[in-house]
Amino acid sequence: MKEQDSNELVKLGHKLYPTNYKPRSVVFESGKGSEIWGLDGTRYLDFGSGIGVTCLGHCNPEILEVIRNQSDKLWHTSNFYFSKPPIRLAEEIVNRTFAEKVYFCNSGAEANEAAIKIARRYSHNNFGPKKRTILTFEGSFHGRTLAAVTATAQPKYHVGFEPLPAGFRYCKFNDLENFKKLFRNDVCAVLLEPIQGEGGIRPFSIEFLQQARNLCDQNHALLIFDEVQCGMGRTGKLFAYEWADGVVPDIVTVAKSFGAGLPIGAALLGKEVSHTLPLGSHGSTFGGNPVCCAVARVVWEKASSSKFLQQIENKGEFLFGLLAGINSKFQIFSEIRGKGLMIGAEFNAELGDIAPQVLNSCLENNLLVLQSGTRVLRLLPAYTISLEEIAEGVKRLEKVLEHFC
Ligand code: PLP
């Protein structure tokens, strides 16, 4: 297809889609690994993976094979019946983690919605109607459904959607004193991302995570980790909370990388909450879709393998080192942070809100990157990216950043 067709599609897309998105003027047609091609044949390097989703690269042949095999057999049953892929996947999850049961759904927001409902129901069953409040943290992002967006302690996402559901209280990020102060008797759960994604690739300290567990235990509250972005091997551990020795949550939510590009989410339920939901109290038509679950099983197997996780960590260190090299030349970042292949580089404050412009310039230089807010460059490449591709992408990034110094 010619560029003219691409322009026509861009125009049509703008006309037909609602105004909540503002896609860049590129129409992608195919991808392979960390490369992705536009309709006009231009090749791009992908350091964003569709916001941390295509973790095994585009059109991964192993995944393709699994999709083909499963889609030859069975696509959907609904939760009135069993099928093999979700049972096998749940079995592997339970064998490897704290979880005793797995609730399948389709997205991160839905997984968090389930976690919130389970926490409320658990508290209702055990402590009556007064213990309803869920503590969340400034800078968090938990999704766009009304409860998940209310849990998201960023007022810009709330504007105009009021009245918001009651029962959420916002704590300062990583601030133990403030957290303790707001942890009153009415708290039924604490929900946090061990490493905030949209909030700027900001890790909670290990001490904070340990204290969160202690305070939850002392106050009969549940500890919920949203690992939608930082889980599934992204940081070089299966779950980011595993960096904090000894901390075991009650619920963990996953999505994004879990499906490697297919829509699937899940809430992993520990012993305490595993019998909370009575018959008919919650559900999802597509939850446990056999094709998505067959794919997620491949991701799960890889993200549970220490060898696979080690190479994620190694690649992350390589990328981190190259970014540090750029910074020693240009002094453009105030901080580079993150773990594994979840890296954020915060621009110096005096440069202002330059992340969106940097994104546009990277696109012009055939590199896809992400931002967190307007001052942090966010990189979430596929776990399968090669060292050569990392080096090539960073070279392009360096060329772009030179103009911002
Ligand atoms: N939780 C976290 C930490 C996320 O980063 C996101 C999405 O960016 C969500 C939840 C929402 O996931 P979804 O867009 O699949 O609903």
PDB file of C-alpha atoms in Angstrom, residues 149-341:
ATOM      1  CA  VAL A 149     -10.315   4.808  38.137  1.00  0.00           C
ATOM      2  CA  THR A 150     -11.419   5.924  41.601  1.00  0.00           C
ATOM      3  CA  ALA A 151      -8.719   3.681  43.076  1.00  0.00           C
ATOM      4  CA  THR A 152      -6.340   5.506  40.717  1.00  0.00           C
ATOM      5  CA  ALA A 153      -5.214   8.401  42.905  1.00  0.00           C
ATOM      6  CA  GLN A 154      -4.780  10.899  40.093  1.00  0.00           C
ATOM      7  CA  PRO A 155      -7.581  13.517  40.023  1.00  0.00           C
ATOM      8  CA  LYS A 156      -7.030  14.255  36.300  1.00  0.00           C
ATOM      9  CA  TYR A 157      -8.608  10.877  35.483  1.00  0.00           C
ATOM     10  CA  HIS A 158     -11.700  11.622  37.620  1.00  0.00           C
ATOM     11  CA  VAL A 159     -12.805  14.955  36.175  1.00  0.00           C
ATOM     12  CA  GLY A 160     -16.374  14.899  34.929  1.00  0.00           C
ATOM     13  CA  PHE A 161     -17.087  11.292  35.922  1.00  0.00           C
ATOM     14  CA  GLU A 162     -18.454  12.119  39.369  1.00  0.00           C
ATOM     15  CA  PRO A 163     -20.106  10.897  41.491  1.00  0.00           C
ATOM     16  CA  LEU A 164     -17.260   8.473  42.103  1.00  0.00           C
ATOM     17  CA  PRO A 165     -17.742   5.330  44.202  1.00  0.00           C
ATOM     18  CA  ALA A 166     -17.091   5.984  47.891  1.00  0.00           C
ATOM     19  CA  GLY A 167     -14.584   4.190  50.096  1.00  0.00           C
ATOM     20  CA  PHE A 168     -11.151   5.045  48.698  1.00  0.00           C
ATOM     21  CA  ARG A 169      -8.509   6.999  50.606  1.00  0.00           C
ATOM     22  CA  TYR A 170      -5.294   8.246  48.994  1.00  0.00           C
ATOM     23  CA  CYS A 171      -1.902   8.021  50.673  1.00  0.00           C
ATOM     24  CA  LYS A 172       1.324   9.747  49.714  1.00  0.00           C
ATOM     25  CA  PHE A 173       3.649   7.601  47.642  1.00  0.00           C
ATOM     26  CA  ASN A 174       6.172   5.560  49.657  1.00  0.00           C
ATOM     27  CA  ASP A 175       5.582   7.685  52.788  1.00  0.00           C
ATOM     28  CA  LEU A 176       5.314   5.391  55.813  1.00  0.00           C
ATOM     29  CA  GLU A 177       4.256   8.077  58.287  1.00  0.00           C
ATOM     30  CA  ASN A 178       1.404   9.254  56.080  1.00  0.00           C
ATOM     31  CA  PHE A 179       0.396   5.637  55.370  1.00  0.00           C
ATOM     32  CA  LYS A 180       0.244   4.773  59.076  1.00  0.00           C
ATOM     33  CA  LYS A 181      -1.772   7.911  59.787  1.00  0.00           C
ATOM     34  CA  LEU A 182      -4.389   7.081  57.138  1.00  0.00           C
ATOM     35  CA  PHE A 183      -4.560   3.382  58.092  1.00  0.00           C
ATOM     36  CA  ARG A 184      -7.632   3.649  60.332  1.00  0.00           C
ATOM     37  CA  ASN A 185      -9.995   0.940  61.612  1.00  0.00           C
ATOM     38  CA  ASP A 186     -12.212   1.309  58.552  1.00  0.00           C
ATOM     39  CA  VAL A 187      -9.513   0.056  56.140  1.00  0.00           C
ATOM     40  CA  CYS A 188     -10.367  -3.286  54.522  1.00  0.00           C
ATOM     41  CA  ALA A 189      -7.546  -3.384  51.937  1.00  0.00           C
ATOM     42  CA  VAL A 190      -4.422  -1.728  50.576  1.00  0.00           C
ATOM     43  CA  LEU A 191      -3.978  -1.670  46.800  1.00  0.00           C
ATOM     44  CA  LEU A 192      -0.640  -0.733  45.242  1.00  0.00           C
ATOM     45  CA  GLU A 193       1.648  -1.293  42.262  1.00  0.00           C
ATOM     46  CA  PRO A 194       5.023  -2.476  43.652  1.00  0.00           C
ATOM     47  CA  ILE A 195       6.524  -0.400  40.822  1.00  0.00           C
ATOM     48  CA  GLN A 196       4.212   2.364  39.617  1.00  0.00           C
ATOM     49  CA  GLY A 197       4.041   2.355  35.818  1.00  0.00           C
ATOM     50  CA  GLU A 198       1.960   5.323  34.643  1.00  0.00           C
ATOM     51  CA  GLY A 199       3.174   7.154  37.736  1.00  0.00           C
ATOM     52  CA  GLY A 200       6.732   7.289  36.376  1.00  0.00           C
ATOM     53  CA  ILE A 201       8.354   3.860  36.956  1.00  0.00           C
ATOM     54  CA  ARG A 202       8.521   4.523  40.697  1.00  0.00           C
ATOM     55  CA  PRO A 203       9.305   1.525  42.928  1.00  0.00           C
ATOM     56  CA  PHE A 204       7.997   1.350  46.478  1.00  0.00           C
ATOM     57  CA  SER A 205      10.865   0.654  48.863  1.00  0.00           C
ATOM     58  CA  ILE A 206      11.241  -2.915  50.105  1.00  0.00           C
ATOM     59  CA  GLU A 207      10.757  -1.621  53.644  1.00  0.00           C
ATOM     60  CA  PHE A 208       7.470   0.006  52.629  1.00  0.00           C
ATOM     61  CA  LEU A 209       6.153  -3.249  51.113  1.00  0.00           C
ATOM     62  CA  GLN A 210       7.151  -5.166  54.254  1.00  0.00           C
ATOM     63  CA  GLN A 211       5.516  -2.581  56.498  1.00  0.00           C
ATOM     64  CA  ALA A 212       2.391  -2.660  54.328  1.00  0.00           C
ATOM     65  CA  ARG A 213       2.154  -6.415  54.959  1.00  0.00           C
ATOM     66  CA  ASN A 214       2.654  -5.929  58.707  1.00  0.00           C
ATOM     67  CA  LEU A 215       0.077  -3.163  58.977  1.00  0.00           C
ATOM     68  CA  CYS A 216      -2.463  -5.177  56.969  1.00  0.00           C
ATOM     69  CA  ASP A 217      -1.941  -8.140  59.317  1.00  0.00           C
ATOM     70  CA  GLN A 218      -2.283  -6.002  62.431  1.00  0.00           C
ATOM     71  CA  ASN A 219      -5.475  -4.351  61.131  1.00  0.00           C
ATOM     72  CA  HIS A 220      -7.196  -7.365  59.514  1.00  0.00           C
ATOM     73  CA  ALA A 221      -6.883  -5.788  56.076  1.00  0.00           C
ATOM     74  CA  LEU A 222      -5.983  -7.406  52.755  1.00  0.00           C
ATOM     75  CA  LEU A 223      -2.860  -6.613  50.760  1.00  0.00           C
ATOM     76  CA  ILE A 224      -3.480  -6.377  47.007  1.00  0.00           C
ATOM     77  CA  PHE A 225      -0.668  -5.922  44.494  1.00  0.00           C
ATOM     78  CA  ASP A 226      -1.508  -4.614  41.046  1.00  0.00           C
ATOM     79  CA  GLU A 227       1.131  -6.315  38.901  1.00  0.00           C
ATOM     80  CA  VAL A 228      -0.628  -5.561  35.622  1.00  0.00           C
ATOM     81  CA  GLN A 229       2.395  -3.657  34.311  1.00  0.00           C
ATOM     82  CA  CYS A 230       5.295  -4.773  36.517  1.00  0.00           C
ATOM     83  CA  GLY A 231       4.427  -8.487  36.733  1.00  0.00           C
ATOM     84  CA  MET A 232       4.940 -11.489  34.437  1.00  0.00           C
ATOM     85  CA  GLY A 233       8.709 -11.273  34.395  1.00  0.00           C
ATOM     86  CA  ARG A 234       8.913  -7.589  33.391  1.00  0.00           C
ATOM     87  CA  THR A 235      11.371  -6.727  36.202  1.00  0.00           C
ATOM     88  CA  GLY A 236      13.415  -9.938  36.055  1.00  0.00           C
ATOM     89  CA  LYS A 237      11.252 -11.697  38.662  1.00  0.00           C
ATOM     90  CA  LEU A 238       7.934 -13.380  37.925  1.00  0.00           C
ATOM     91  CA  PHE A 239       6.317 -10.713  40.137  1.00  0.00           C
ATOM     92  CA  ALA A 240       7.903  -7.421  41.117  1.00  0.00           C
ATOM     93  CA  TYR A 241       6.884  -7.930  44.762  1.00  0.00           C
ATOM     94  CA  GLU A 242       9.290 -10.907  44.899  1.00  0.00           C
ATOM     95  CA  TRP A 243      12.128  -8.369  45.162  1.00  0.00           C
ATOM     96  CA  ALA A 244      10.820  -7.757  48.699  1.00  0.00           C
ATOM     97  CA  ASP A 245      11.781 -10.916  50.575  1.00  0.00           C
ATOM     98  CA  GLY A 246       9.092 -12.463  52.719  1.00  0.00           C
ATOM     99  CA  VAL A 247       6.180 -10.329  51.534  1.00  0.00           C
ATOM    100  CA  VAL A 248       3.182 -12.454  50.537  1.00  0.00           C
ATOM    101  CA  PRO A 249       0.083 -10.646  49.261  1.00  0.00           C
ATOM    102  CA  ASP A 250      -3.548 -11.766  49.527  1.00  0.00           C
ATOM    103  CA  ILE A 251      -4.441 -10.880  45.946  1.00  0.00           C
ATOM    104  CA  VAL A 252      -2.329 -10.134  42.854  1.00  0.00           C
ATOM    105  CA  THR A 253      -3.794  -8.787  39.622  1.00  0.00           C
ATOM    106  CA  VAL A 254      -2.218  -9.389  36.211  1.00  0.00           C
ATOM    107  CA  ALA A 255      -2.975  -8.518  32.564  1.00  0.00           C
ATOM    108  CA  LYS A 256      -0.897  -6.832  29.795  1.00  0.00           C
ATOM    109  CA  SER A 257       2.134  -9.169  29.282  1.00  0.00           C
ATOM    110  CA  PHE A 258       0.108 -12.100  30.617  1.00  0.00           C
ATOM    111  CA  GLY A 259      -1.540 -12.495  27.187  1.00  0.00           C
ATOM    112  CA  ALA A 260       1.477 -11.427  25.090  1.00  0.00           C
ATOM    113  CA  GLY A 261      -0.957  -9.392  22.948  1.00  0.00           C
ATOM    114  CA  LEU A 262      -4.205 -11.275  23.489  1.00  0.00           C
ATOM    115  CA  PRO A 263      -6.722  -9.814  25.945  1.00  0.00           C
ATOM    116  CA  ILE A 264      -6.584 -11.605  29.281  1.00  0.00           C
ATOM    117  CA  GLY A 265      -6.381 -10.563  32.919  1.00  0.00           C
ATOM    118  CA  ALA A 266      -6.586 -12.445  36.197  1.00  0.00           C
ATOM    119  CA  ALA A 267      -6.880 -11.987  39.935  1.00  0.00           C
ATOM    120  CA  LEU A 268      -4.767 -14.493  41.871  1.00  0.00           C
ATOM    121  CA  LEU A 269      -6.487 -15.239  45.166  1.00  0.00           C
ATOM    122  CA  GLY A 270      -4.670 -16.338  48.321  1.00  0.00           C
ATOM    123  CA  LYS A 271      -6.069 -18.683  50.967  1.00  0.00           C
ATOM    124  CA  GLU A 272      -7.742 -15.968  53.013  1.00  0.00           C
ATOM    125  CA  VAL A 273      -9.982 -14.774  50.162  1.00  0.00           C
ATOM    126  CA  SER A 274     -10.287 -17.918  48.087  1.00  0.00           C
ATOM    127  CA  HIS A 275     -13.854 -18.644  49.219  1.00  0.00           C
ATOM    128  CA  THR A 276     -15.129 -15.082  49.329  1.00  0.00           C
ATOM    129  CA  LEU A 277     -17.315 -14.961  46.232  1.00  0.00           C
ATOM    130  CA  PRO A 278     -20.644 -16.776  46.584  1.00  0.00           C
ATOM    131  CA  LEU A 279     -22.325 -18.291  43.539  1.00  0.00           C
ATOM    132  CA  GLY A 280     -23.419 -15.650  41.038  1.00  0.00           C
ATOM    133  CA  SER A 281     -21.778 -12.734  42.848  1.00  0.00           C
ATOM    134  CA  HIS A 282     -19.285 -11.862  40.091  1.00  0.00           C
ATOM    135  CA  GLY A 283     -18.385 -12.993  36.588  1.00  0.00           C
ATOM    136  CA  SER A 284     -17.230 -12.260  33.041  1.00  0.00           C
ATOM    137  CA  THR A 285     -18.530 -13.789  29.786  1.00  0.00           C
ATOM    138  CA  PHE A 286     -15.113 -14.035  28.149  1.00  0.00           C
ATOM    139  CA  GLY A 287     -13.110 -14.814  31.312  1.00  0.00           C
ATOM    140  CA  GLY A 288     -11.003 -17.957  30.850  1.00  0.00           C
ATOM    141  CA  ASN A 289     -11.166 -17.824  27.058  1.00  0.00           C
ATOM    142  CA  PRO A 290      -9.406 -20.998  25.835  1.00  0.00           C
ATOM    143  CA  VAL A 291      -7.293 -19.294  23.150  1.00  0.00           C
ATOM    144  CA  CYS A 292      -6.128 -16.507  25.492  1.00  0.00           C
ATOM    145  CA  CYS A 293      -5.400 -19.003  28.272  1.00  0.00           C
ATOM    146  CA  ALA A 294      -3.407 -21.288  25.961  1.00  0.00           C
ATOM    147  CA  VAL A 295      -1.253 -18.275  25.044  1.00  0.00           C
ATOM    148  CA  ALA A 296      -0.939 -17.072  28.651  1.00  0.00           C
ATOM    149  CA  ARG A 297       0.342 -20.509  29.590  1.00  0.00           C
ATOM    150  CA  VAL A 298       3.331 -20.020  27.287  1.00  0.00           C
ATOM    151  CA  VAL A 299       4.044 -16.628  28.890  1.00  0.00           C
ATOM    152  CA  TRP A 300       3.620 -18.117  32.355  1.00  0.00           C
ATOM    153  CA  GLU A 301       6.043 -20.976  31.664  1.00  0.00           C
ATOM    154  CA  LYS A 302       8.691 -18.589  30.366  1.00  0.00           C
ATOM    155  CA  ALA A 303       8.205 -15.980  33.084  1.00  0.00           C
ATOM    156  CA  SER A 304       8.537 -18.731  35.715  1.00  0.00           C
ATOM    157  CA  SER A 305      11.877 -19.932  34.375  1.00  0.00           C
ATOM    158  CA  SER A 306      14.896 -18.524  36.225  1.00  0.00           C
ATOM    159  CA  LYS A 307      17.023 -18.710  33.065  1.00  0.00           C
ATOM    160  CA  PHE A 308      14.497 -16.668  31.104  1.00  0.00           C
ATOM    161  CA  LEU A 309      14.188 -14.149  33.932  1.00  0.00           C
ATOM    162  CA  GLN A 310      17.961 -13.810  34.150  1.00  0.00           C
ATOM    163  CA  GLN A 311      18.199 -12.782  30.505  1.00  0.00           C
ATOM    164  CA  ILE A 312      15.512 -10.127  31.114  1.00  0.00           C
ATOM    165  CA  GLU A 313      17.595  -8.765  33.962  1.00  0.00           C
ATOM    166  CA  ASN A 314      20.767  -8.852  31.860  1.00  0.00           C
ATOM    167  CA  LYS A 315      19.117  -7.029  28.962  1.00  0.00           C
ATOM    168  CA  GLY A 316      17.726  -4.480  31.404  1.00  0.00           C
ATOM    169  CA  GLU A 317      21.193  -3.830  32.800  1.00  0.00           C
ATOM    170  CA  PHE A 318      22.577  -3.424  29.288  1.00  0.00           C
ATOM    171  CA  LEU A 319      19.846  -0.914  28.394  1.00  0.00           C
ATOM    172  CA  PHE A 320      20.301   0.892  31.714  1.00  0.00           C
ATOM    173  CA  GLY A 321      24.042   1.197  31.061  1.00  0.00           C
ATOM    174  CA  LEU A 322      23.501   2.662  27.581  1.00  0.00           C
ATOM    175  CA  LEU A 323      21.031   5.218  28.964  1.00  0.00           C
ATOM    176  CA  ALA A 324      23.514   6.145  31.677  1.00  0.00           C
ATOM    177  CA  GLY A 325      26.084   6.619  28.891  1.00  0.00           C
ATOM    178  CA  ILE A 326      23.772   9.056  27.071  1.00  0.00           C
ATOM    179  CA  ASN A 327      23.250  10.894  30.334  1.00  0.00           C
ATOM    180  CA  SER A 328      26.936  11.277  31.039  1.00  0.00           C
ATOM    181  CA  LYS A 329      27.221  12.995  27.620  1.00  0.00           C
ATOM    182  CA  PHE A 330      24.091  15.186  27.733  1.00  0.00           C
ATOM    183  CA  GLN A 331      23.085  15.362  31.442  1.00  0.00           C
ATOM    184  CA  ILE A 332      19.486  15.274  30.262  1.00  0.00           C
ATOM    185  CA  PHE A 333      18.013  12.935  32.912  1.00  0.00           C
ATOM    186  CA  SER A 334      17.715  13.690  36.612  1.00  0.00           C
ATOM    187  CA  GLU A 335      17.221   9.976  37.329  1.00  0.00           C
ATOM    188  CA  ILE A 336      17.139   6.660  35.500  1.00  0.00           C
ATOM    189  CA  ARG A 337      15.210   4.012  37.447  1.00  0.00           C
ATOM    190  CA  GLY A 338      13.404   0.717  37.243  1.00  0.00           C
ATOM    191  CA  LYS A 339      14.267  -2.957  37.090  1.00  0.00           C
ATOM    192  CA  GLY A 340      14.697  -5.465  34.289  1.00  0.00           C
ATOM    193  CA  LEU A 341      12.965  -4.247  31.145  1.00  0.00           C
TER     194      LEU A 341
END
